[in-house]
Structures are given as structure tokens and as C-alpha cells.
Short mmCIF file of C-alpha atoms in Angstrom, two decimals:
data_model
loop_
_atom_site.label_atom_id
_atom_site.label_comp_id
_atom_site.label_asym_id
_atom_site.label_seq_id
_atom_site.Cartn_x
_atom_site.Cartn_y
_atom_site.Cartn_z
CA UNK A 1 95.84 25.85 18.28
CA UNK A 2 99.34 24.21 18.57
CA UNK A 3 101.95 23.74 15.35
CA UNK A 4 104.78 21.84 15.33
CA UNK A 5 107.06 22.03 11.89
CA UNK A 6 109.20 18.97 11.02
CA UNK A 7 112.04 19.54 8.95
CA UNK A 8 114.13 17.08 7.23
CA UNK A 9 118.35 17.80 7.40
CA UNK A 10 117.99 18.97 3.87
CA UNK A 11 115.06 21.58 4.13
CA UNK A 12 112.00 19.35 3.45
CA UNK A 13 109.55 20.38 5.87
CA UNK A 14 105.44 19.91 7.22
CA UNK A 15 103.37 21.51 9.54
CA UNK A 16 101.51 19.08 12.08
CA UNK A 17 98.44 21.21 13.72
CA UNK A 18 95.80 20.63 16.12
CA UNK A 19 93.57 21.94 18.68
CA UNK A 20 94.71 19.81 21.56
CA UNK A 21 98.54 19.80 21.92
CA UNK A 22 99.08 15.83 22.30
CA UNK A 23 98.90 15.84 18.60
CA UNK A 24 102.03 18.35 17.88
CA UNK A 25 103.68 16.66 21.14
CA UNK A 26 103.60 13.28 20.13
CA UNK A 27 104.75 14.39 16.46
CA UNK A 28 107.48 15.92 18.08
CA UNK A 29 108.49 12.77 19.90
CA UNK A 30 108.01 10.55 16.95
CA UNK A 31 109.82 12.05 14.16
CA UNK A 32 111.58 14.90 16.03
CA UNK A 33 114.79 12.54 17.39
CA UNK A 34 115.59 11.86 13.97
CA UNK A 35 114.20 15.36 11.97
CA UNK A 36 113.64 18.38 13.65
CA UNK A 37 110.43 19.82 15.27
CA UNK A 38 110.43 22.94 16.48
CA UNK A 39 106.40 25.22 17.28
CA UNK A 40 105.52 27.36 14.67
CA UNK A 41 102.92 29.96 14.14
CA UNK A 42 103.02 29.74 10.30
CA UNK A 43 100.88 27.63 8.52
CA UNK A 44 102.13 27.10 4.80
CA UNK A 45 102.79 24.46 2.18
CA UNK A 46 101.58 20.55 3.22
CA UNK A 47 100.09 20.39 6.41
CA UNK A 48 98.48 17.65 8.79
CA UNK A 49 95.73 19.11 10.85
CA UNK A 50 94.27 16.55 13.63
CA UNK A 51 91.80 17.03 15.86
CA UNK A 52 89.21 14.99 17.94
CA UNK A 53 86.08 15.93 16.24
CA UNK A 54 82.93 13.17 16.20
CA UNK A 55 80.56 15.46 14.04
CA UNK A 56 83.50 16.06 11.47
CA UNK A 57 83.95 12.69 11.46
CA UNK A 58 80.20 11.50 10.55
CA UNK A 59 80.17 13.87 8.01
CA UNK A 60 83.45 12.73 6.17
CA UNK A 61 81.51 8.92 6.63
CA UNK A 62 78.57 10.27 4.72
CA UNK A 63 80.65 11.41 2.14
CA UNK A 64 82.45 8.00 1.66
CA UNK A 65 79.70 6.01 1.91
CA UNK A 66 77.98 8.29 -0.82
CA UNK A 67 80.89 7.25 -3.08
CA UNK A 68 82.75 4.98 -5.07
CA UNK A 69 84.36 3.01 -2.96
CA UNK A 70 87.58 0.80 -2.30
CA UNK A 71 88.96 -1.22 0.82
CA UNK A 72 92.08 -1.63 1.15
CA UNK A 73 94.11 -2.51 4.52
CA UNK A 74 96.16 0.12 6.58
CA UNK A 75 97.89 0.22 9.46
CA UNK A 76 96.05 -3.11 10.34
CA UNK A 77 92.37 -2.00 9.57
CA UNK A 78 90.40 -1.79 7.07
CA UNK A 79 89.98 1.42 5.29
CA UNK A 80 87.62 2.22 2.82
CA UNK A 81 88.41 5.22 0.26
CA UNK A 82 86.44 7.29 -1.93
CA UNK A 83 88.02 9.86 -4.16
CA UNK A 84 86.39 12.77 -6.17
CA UNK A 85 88.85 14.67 -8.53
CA UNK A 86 91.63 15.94 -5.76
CA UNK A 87 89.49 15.10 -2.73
CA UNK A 88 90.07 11.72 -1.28
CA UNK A 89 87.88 11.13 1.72
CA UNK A 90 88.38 7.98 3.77
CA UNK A 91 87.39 6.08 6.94
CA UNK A 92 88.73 3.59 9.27
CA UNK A 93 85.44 2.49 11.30
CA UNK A 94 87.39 0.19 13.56
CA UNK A 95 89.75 3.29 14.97
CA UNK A 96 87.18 5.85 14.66
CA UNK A 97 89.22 7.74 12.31
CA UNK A 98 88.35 9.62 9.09
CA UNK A 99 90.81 11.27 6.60
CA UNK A 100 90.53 13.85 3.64
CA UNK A 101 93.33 14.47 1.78
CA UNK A 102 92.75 18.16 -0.63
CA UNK A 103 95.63 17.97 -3.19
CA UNK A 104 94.86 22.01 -3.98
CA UNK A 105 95.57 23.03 -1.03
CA UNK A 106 98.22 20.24 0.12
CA UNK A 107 96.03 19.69 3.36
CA UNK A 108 95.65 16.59 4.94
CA UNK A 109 92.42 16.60 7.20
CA UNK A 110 92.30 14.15 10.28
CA UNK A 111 89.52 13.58 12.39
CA UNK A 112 88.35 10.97 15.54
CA UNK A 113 86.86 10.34 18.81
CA UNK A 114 90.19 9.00 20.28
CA UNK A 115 93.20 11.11 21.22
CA UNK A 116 96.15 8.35 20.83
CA UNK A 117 94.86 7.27 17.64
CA UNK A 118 94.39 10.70 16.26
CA UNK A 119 98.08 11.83 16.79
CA UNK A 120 99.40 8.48 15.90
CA UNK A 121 97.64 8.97 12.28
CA UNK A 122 99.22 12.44 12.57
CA UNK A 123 102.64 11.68 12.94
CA UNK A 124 102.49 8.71 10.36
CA UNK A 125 100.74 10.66 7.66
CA UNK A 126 102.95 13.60 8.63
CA UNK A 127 106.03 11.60 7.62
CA UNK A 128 104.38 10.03 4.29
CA UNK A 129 104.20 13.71 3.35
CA UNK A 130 107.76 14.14 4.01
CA UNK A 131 108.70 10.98 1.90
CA UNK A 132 106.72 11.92 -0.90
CA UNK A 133 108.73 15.55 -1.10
CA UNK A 134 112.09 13.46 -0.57
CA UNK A 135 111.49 10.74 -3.05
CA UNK A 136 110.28 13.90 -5.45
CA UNK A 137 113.99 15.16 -4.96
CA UNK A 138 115.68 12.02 -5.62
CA UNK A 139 115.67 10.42 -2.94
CA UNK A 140 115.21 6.71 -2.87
CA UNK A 141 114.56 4.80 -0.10
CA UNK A 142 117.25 1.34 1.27
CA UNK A 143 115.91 -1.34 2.98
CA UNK A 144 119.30 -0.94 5.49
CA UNK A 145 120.68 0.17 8.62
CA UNK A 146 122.82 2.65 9.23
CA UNK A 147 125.09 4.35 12.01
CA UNK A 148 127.39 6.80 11.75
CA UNK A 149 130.49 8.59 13.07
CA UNK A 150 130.56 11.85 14.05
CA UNK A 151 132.10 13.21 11.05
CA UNK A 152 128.96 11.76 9.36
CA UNK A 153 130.81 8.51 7.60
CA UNK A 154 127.95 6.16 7.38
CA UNK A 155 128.19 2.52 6.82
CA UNK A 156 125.25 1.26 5.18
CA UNK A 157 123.89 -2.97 6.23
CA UNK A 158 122.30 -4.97 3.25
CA UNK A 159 120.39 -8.22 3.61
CA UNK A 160 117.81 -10.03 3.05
CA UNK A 161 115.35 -10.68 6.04
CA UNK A 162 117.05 -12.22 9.03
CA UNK A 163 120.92 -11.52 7.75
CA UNK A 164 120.90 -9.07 10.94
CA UNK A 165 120.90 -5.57 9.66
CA UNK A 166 119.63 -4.60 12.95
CA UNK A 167 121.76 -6.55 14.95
CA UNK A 168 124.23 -5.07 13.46
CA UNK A 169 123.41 -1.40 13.88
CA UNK A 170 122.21 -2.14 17.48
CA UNK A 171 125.87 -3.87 18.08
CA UNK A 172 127.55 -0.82 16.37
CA UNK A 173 125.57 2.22 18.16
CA UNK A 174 126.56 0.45 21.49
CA UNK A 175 129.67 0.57 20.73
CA UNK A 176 129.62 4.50 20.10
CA UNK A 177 128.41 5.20 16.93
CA UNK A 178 125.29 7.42 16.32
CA UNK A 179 122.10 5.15 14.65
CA UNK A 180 120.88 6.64 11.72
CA UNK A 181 118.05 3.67 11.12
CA UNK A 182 117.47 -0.31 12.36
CA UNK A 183 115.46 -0.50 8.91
CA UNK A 184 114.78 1.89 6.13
CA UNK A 185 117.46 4.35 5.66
CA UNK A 186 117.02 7.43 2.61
CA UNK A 187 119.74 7.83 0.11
CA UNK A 188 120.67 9.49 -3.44
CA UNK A 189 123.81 10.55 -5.15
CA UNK A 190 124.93 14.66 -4.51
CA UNK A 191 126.81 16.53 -7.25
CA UNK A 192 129.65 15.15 -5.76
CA UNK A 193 129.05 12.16 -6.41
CA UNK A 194 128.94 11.52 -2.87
CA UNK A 195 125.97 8.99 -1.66
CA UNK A 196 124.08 11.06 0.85
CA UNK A 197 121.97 9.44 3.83
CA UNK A 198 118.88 10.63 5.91
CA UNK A 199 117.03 8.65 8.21
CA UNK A 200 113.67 6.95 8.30
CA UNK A 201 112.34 8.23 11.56
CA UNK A 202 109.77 5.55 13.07
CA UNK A 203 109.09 3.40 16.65
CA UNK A 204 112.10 1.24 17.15
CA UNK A 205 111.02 -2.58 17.21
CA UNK A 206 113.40 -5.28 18.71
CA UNK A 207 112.55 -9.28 19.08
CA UNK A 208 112.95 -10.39 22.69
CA UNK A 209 116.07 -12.14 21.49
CA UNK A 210 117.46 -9.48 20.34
CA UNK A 211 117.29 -7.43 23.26
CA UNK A 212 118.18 -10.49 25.18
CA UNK A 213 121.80 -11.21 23.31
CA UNK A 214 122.74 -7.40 23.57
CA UNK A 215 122.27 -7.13 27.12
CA UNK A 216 119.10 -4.93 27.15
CA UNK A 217 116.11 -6.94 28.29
CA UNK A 218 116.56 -5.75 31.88
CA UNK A 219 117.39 -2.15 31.13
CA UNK A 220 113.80 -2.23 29.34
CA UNK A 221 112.13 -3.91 31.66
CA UNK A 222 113.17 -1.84 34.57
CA UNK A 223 112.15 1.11 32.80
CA UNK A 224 108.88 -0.48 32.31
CA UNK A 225 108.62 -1.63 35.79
CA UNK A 226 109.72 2.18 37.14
CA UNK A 227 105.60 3.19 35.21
CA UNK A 228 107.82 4.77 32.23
CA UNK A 229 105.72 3.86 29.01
CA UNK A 230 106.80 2.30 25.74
CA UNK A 231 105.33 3.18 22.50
CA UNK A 232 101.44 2.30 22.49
CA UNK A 233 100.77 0.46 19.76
CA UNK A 234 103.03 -2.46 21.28
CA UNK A 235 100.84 -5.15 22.03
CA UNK A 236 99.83 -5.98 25.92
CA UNK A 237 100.99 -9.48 25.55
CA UNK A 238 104.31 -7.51 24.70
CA UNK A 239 104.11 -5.69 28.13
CA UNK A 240 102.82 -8.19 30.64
CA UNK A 241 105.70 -10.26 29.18
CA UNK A 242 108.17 -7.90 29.90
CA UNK A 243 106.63 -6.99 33.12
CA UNK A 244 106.92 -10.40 34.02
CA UNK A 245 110.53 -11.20 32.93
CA UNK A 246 109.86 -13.77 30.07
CA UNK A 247 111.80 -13.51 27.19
CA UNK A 248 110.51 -16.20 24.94
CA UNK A 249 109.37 -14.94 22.05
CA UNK A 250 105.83 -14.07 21.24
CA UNK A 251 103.59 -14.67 17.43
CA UNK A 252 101.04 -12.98 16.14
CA UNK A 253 98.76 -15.64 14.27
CA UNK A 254 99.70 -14.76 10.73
CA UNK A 255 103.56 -15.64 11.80
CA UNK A 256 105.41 -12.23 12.61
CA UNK A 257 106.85 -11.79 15.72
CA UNK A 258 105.47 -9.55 18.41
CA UNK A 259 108.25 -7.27 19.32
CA UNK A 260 108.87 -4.96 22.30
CA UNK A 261 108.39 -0.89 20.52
CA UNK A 262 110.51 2.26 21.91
CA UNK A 263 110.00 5.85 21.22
CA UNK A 264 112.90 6.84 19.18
CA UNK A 265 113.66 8.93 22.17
CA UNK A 266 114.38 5.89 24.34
CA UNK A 267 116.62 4.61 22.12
CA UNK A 268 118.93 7.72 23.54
CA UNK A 269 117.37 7.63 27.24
CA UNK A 270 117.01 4.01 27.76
CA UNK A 271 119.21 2.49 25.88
CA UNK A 272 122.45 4.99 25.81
CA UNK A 273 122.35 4.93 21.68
CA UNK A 274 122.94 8.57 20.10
CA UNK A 275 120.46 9.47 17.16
CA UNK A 276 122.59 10.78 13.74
CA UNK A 277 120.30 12.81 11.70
CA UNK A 278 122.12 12.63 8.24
CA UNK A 279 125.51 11.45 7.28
CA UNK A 280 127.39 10.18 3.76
CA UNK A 281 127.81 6.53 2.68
CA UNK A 282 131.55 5.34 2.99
CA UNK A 283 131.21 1.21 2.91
CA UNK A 284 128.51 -1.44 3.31
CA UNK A 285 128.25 -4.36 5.44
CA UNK A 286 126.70 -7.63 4.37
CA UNK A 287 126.05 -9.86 7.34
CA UNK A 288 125.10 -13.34 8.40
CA UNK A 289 123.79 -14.91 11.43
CA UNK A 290 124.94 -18.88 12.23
CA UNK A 291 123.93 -19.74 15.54
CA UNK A 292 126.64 -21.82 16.35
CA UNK A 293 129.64 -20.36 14.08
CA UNK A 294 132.70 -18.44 15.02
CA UNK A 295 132.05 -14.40 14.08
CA UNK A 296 134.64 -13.44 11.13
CA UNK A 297 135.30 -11.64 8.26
CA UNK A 298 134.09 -12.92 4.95
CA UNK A 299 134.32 -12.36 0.96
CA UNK A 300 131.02 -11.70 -0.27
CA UNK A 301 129.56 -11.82 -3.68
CA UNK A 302 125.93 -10.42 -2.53
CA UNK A 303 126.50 -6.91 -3.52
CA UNK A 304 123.55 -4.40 -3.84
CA UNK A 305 120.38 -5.98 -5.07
CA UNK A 306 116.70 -4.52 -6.76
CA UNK A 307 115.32 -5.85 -3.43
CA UNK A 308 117.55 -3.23 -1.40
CA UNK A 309 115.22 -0.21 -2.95
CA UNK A 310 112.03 -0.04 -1.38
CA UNK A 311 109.12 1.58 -3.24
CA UNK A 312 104.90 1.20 -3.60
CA UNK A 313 104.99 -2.40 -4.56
CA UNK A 314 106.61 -3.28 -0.75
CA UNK A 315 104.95 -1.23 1.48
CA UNK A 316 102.25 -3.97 2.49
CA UNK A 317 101.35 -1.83 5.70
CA UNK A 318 100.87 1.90 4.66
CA UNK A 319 99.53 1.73 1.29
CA UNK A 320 99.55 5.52 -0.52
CA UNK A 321 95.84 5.79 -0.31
CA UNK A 322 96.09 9.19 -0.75
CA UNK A 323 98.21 9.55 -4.08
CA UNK A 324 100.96 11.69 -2.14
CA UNK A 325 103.97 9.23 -3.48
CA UNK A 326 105.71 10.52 -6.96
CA UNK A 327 106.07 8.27 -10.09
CA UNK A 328 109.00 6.09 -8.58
CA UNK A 329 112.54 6.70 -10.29
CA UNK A 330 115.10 4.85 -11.48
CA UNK A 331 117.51 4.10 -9.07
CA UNK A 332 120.47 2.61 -11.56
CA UNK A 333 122.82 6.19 -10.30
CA UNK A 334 122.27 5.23 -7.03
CA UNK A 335 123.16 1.47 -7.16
CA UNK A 336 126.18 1.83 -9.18
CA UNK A 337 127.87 4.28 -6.86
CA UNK A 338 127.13 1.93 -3.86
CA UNK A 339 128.35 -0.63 -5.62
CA UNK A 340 131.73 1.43 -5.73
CA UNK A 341 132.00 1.41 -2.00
CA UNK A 342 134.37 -0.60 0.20
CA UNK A 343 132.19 -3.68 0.86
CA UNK A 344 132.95 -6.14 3.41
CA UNK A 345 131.06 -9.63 3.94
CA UNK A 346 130.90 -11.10 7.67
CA UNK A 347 129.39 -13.86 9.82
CA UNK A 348 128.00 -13.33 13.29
CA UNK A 349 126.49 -15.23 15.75
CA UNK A 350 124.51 -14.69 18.84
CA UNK A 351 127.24 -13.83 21.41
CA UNK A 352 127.13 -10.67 21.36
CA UNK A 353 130.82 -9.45 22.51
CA UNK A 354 132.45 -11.37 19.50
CA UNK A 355 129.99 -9.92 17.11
CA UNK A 356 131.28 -6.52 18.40
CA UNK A 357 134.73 -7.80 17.69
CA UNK A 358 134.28 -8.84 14.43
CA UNK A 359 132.63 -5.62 13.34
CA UNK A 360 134.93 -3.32 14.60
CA UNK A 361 137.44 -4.79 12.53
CA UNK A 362 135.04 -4.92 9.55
CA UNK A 363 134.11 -1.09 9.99
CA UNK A 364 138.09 -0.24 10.07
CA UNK A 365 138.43 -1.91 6.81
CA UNK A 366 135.83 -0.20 5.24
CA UNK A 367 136.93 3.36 6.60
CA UNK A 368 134.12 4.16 8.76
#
């Protein structure tokens, strides 16, 4: 049996087991760029254990189909869920997957015919345990980027969707600052009153335009071309587009974008951008993208917003089917001492080597 344990920066930590070692491995690769993952032999406190298992897998299908019963959507499939007292047994037909989640014993059971999908349950559910012990320990969670320097000043970007949070971490990192996250970023307030930061590890997903204004459609695509593999639950329109050179954009039919997905790994391999695994909250950036307008500096009355927190009630793609998440808290601490941060308002537009000019002067103002 392999056993990987991932560990948070500040000491939250879960075992990821398995009889075939893909399942540690890919663990490893998914959260371990941004958290640590180093083999273990000791097996204690939550756990994911994963393992390709078709008769384990029938059985947990008996046992939800002998229940009471719920569908709900996740991950894009339909799950259905049956819980009795701390059991909760569930099933994905479409991705031969079953789950049972044993709140006793804090041991998340994973089971399926197909190795990819197995470990990329693993690593998922592996992280929602994570959350749950970091949102139990105040932790909140930003809807944000976030780089960092290397003394671990972090400046935070707010925005609503589209205002280019990741544009403007992408834009920062390549200019030599670690990324910390392109999207979800942890925070909460220390007895310092200093605003801490940890990062949301997860695949890294860029539009083709967005990859196209920074410079790094080619560097992906040679990588591509070269038989190096990007993260496989990226579409194969996604591929054979990039294998092919086309940049235009691609839709799924419900309206969302089909982006290109890297390994947090190749963020540092491929695309020269150093990982920061925690750091401490010294300014915030509000940004906005106008096609045709000259990047500057702004004054902007945005400020932190309820929509910055991100809880239960905005997670549309990994609901908390198995009860892991805490009571959310109140995050009026947290708000008021980002509010007390150097803030600093600023327009970009899509030429990229003016947007890098305009931030580096917003990121000196701030302190970062």
C-alpha cells in the first residue's frame, strides 16, 4: 500500500492511501506544489483511501439504492447519496465511482473501475478534507488572487467576474513574484492582527486569450506538441486546438469557456512562475479590464464586498455531500482588517507589457 500525507503551512494535514501508487502520485502532484506531500507509513486522523475495486463498488450501489436517496450534481455528474446516521454512501454511475464517507472514524472510502478517475476523486476529496479542518480554525476562504514576495508580503486581487484577478496574478508572477492562487485564496486574522494567507491548491485554468496576451500560447503548445501532458480533465477540443495552433476561444453549451488546464507543477516547469505556499496580506488590488483604454492607476470606491467570501451557498460544482464543511463563520474580523489595507484601484487592458507597467507601480504603492 502507498501513503502520501498532505500538510497545509500551518499543520493541517490528511493521509491519501491506496493500493496502486497513481493514487498517492497524482495527490502529490495536485496539491503537493502548493501544500506539502511527503510518503508516510502512519495512518491516523482523516484519511482518503482509493482503490480500483469493481466488487466494492457494487456493493456500496446496493447499499444506495437500498436507501433514501438524493441527486444532486458533482463534479459534472450526477450523484446520488444515501446517508444512514454517520455513514453516507454514494455513487456516480456515469464515472464508475462510489464513495462512503464514516464520520467515526474520519475515513473517506473511494472505490472504481477506472484509475484516472479514482485518484482524481482522491485528490479533490483529499483537499475538501483539508478545507473543512481550515475553515474549522478560522479560516475563511477569498474569491482572489494572490502572489507574493519572498518575504511573504502578499497582495490580495478583488473583483467581480471578468475584472482580471487572474490576469493580474499571471502578469505579476511573470514578473517575479511567487503565485499563491489565480482564484480562491485562504485567509483569517492571527493574534497579531496580521491577515494571514494560504493557498487554494487546484489545476490552473487559463482562456486562450489569456495565454495569448501574456505571451504563453506557444510555450504551451510546444510542450504539448513535445507528448508532455496537461491535466486530464481538459477537454479534447481543448487539445486538438492547441495542437493545432488556434487560439479562438472555445464554449461549452451552457456558456463557460473551455479553457486550456495545467498541473500546478507546470505552472513552475512550463511557464517559469514560482509557487508561494503561505504569505501575509499587505494591500489589495482592484482591477479593470477596457479593451481599448490606456493602463493607469485609479481611485476606487469598490472595497471588500460579502461576495469576496466564498462559502456552501457558491460552490455550484463540489457540493459538501458528505457533511465534512463546519457551520460557516462570520467573517466581519476578517473584512474589517482588509479593509485597513493599502488599497489601490487600476485599469488594464489587453497589452500585456503596459499592464505590467501599471502594476508595478500599483504594487510599490501598496508596499508589496
Amino acid at each position: 500500500m502507498g501513503a502520501v500525507r498532505i500538510t497545509t503551512a500551518d499543520g493541517q494535514a490528511v493521509t491519501v492511501t491506496s493500493t496502486t501508487d497513481t493514487v498517492p502520485n497524482w495527490a502529490t502532484r495536485y496539491l503537493g506544489s502548493w501544500w506539502s506531500a511527503e510518503p508516510t507509513t502512519q495512518i491516523d486522523g482523516p484519511t482518503v483511501s482509493a482503490d480500483l475495486d469493481e466488487a466494492e463498488l457494487m456493493a456500496l450501489a446496493d447499499v444506495v439504492e437500498q436507501g433514501n436517496v438524493e441527486t444532486v450534481e458533482y463534479a459534472g455528474a450526477q450523484l446520488v447519496v444515501a446517508q444512514d446516521g454517520q455513514l453516507v454512501t454514494a455513487v456516480q454511475e456515469d464515472r464508475s465511482l462510489a464513495y462512503r464517507w464514516d464520520e467515526e472514524w474520519k475515513l473517506l472510502r473511494i472505490v472504481g473501475t477506472d484509475e484516472t478517475e479514482i485518484a482524481t476523486a482522491a485528490a479533490r476529496l483529499a483537499r475538501e478534507l483539508l478545507r473543512a479542518q481550515l475553515l474549522d480554525d478560522g479560516w475563511a476562504i477569498l474569491h482572489a488572487s494572490a502572489v507574493t514576495s519572498t518575504d511573504g508580503a502578499t497582495i490580495l486581487t478583488l473583483g467581480d467576474k471578468g475584472a482580471g484577478k487572474t490576469t493580474t496574478a499571471l502578469t505579476l508572477a511573470r514578473a517575479g513574484r511567487q503565485l499563491l492562487a489565480n482564484d480562491r485564496v485562504f485567509a483569517r486574522v492571527d493574534e497579531h492582527s496580521v491577515v494571514q494567507v494560504l493557498p487554494w491548491p487546484s489545476a490552473a485554468a487559463f482562456g486562450f486569450g489569456l495565454l495569448d496576451a501574456l505571451d504563453l500560447f506557444e510555450t504551451v503548445r510546444t510542450r504539448l506538441t513535445s507528448g508532455e501532458q496537461m491535466h486530464p480533465t481538459q477537454h479534447q477540443k481543448v487539445t486538438d486546438a492547441l495542437l493545432a495552433g488556434h487560439r479562438e476561444p472555445l464554449w461549452k453549451a451552457n456558456g463557460k469557456e473551455l479553457k486550456p488546464q495545467l498541473w500546478p507543477d507546470q505552472l513552475t516547469s512550463w511557464l517559469s512562475m514560482p509557487l508561494a505556499t503561505e504569505g501575509h496580506a499587505v494591500g489589495i488590488l482592484y482591477p479593470q479590464i477596457t479593451a481599448c483604454a490606456a493602463p493607469r492607476l485609479t481611485e476606487s470606491s469598490r472595497g471588500v464586498q460579502p461576495g469576496d467570501f466564498f462559502d456552501e451557498t457558491t460552490e455550484d460544482r463540489y457540493p459538501d455531500i458528505f457533511g465534512l464543511l463546519p457551520t460557516p463563520g462570520d467573517h466581519t474580523v476578517l473584512r474589517e482588517h482588509l479593509e485597513a489595507l493599502s488599497q489601490q484601484g487600476l485599469v488594464m487592458s489587453h497589452d500585456p507589457a503596459a499592464n505590467a507597467t501599471v502594476l508595478k507601480e500599483a504594487v510599490a504603492r501598496l508596499g508589496g
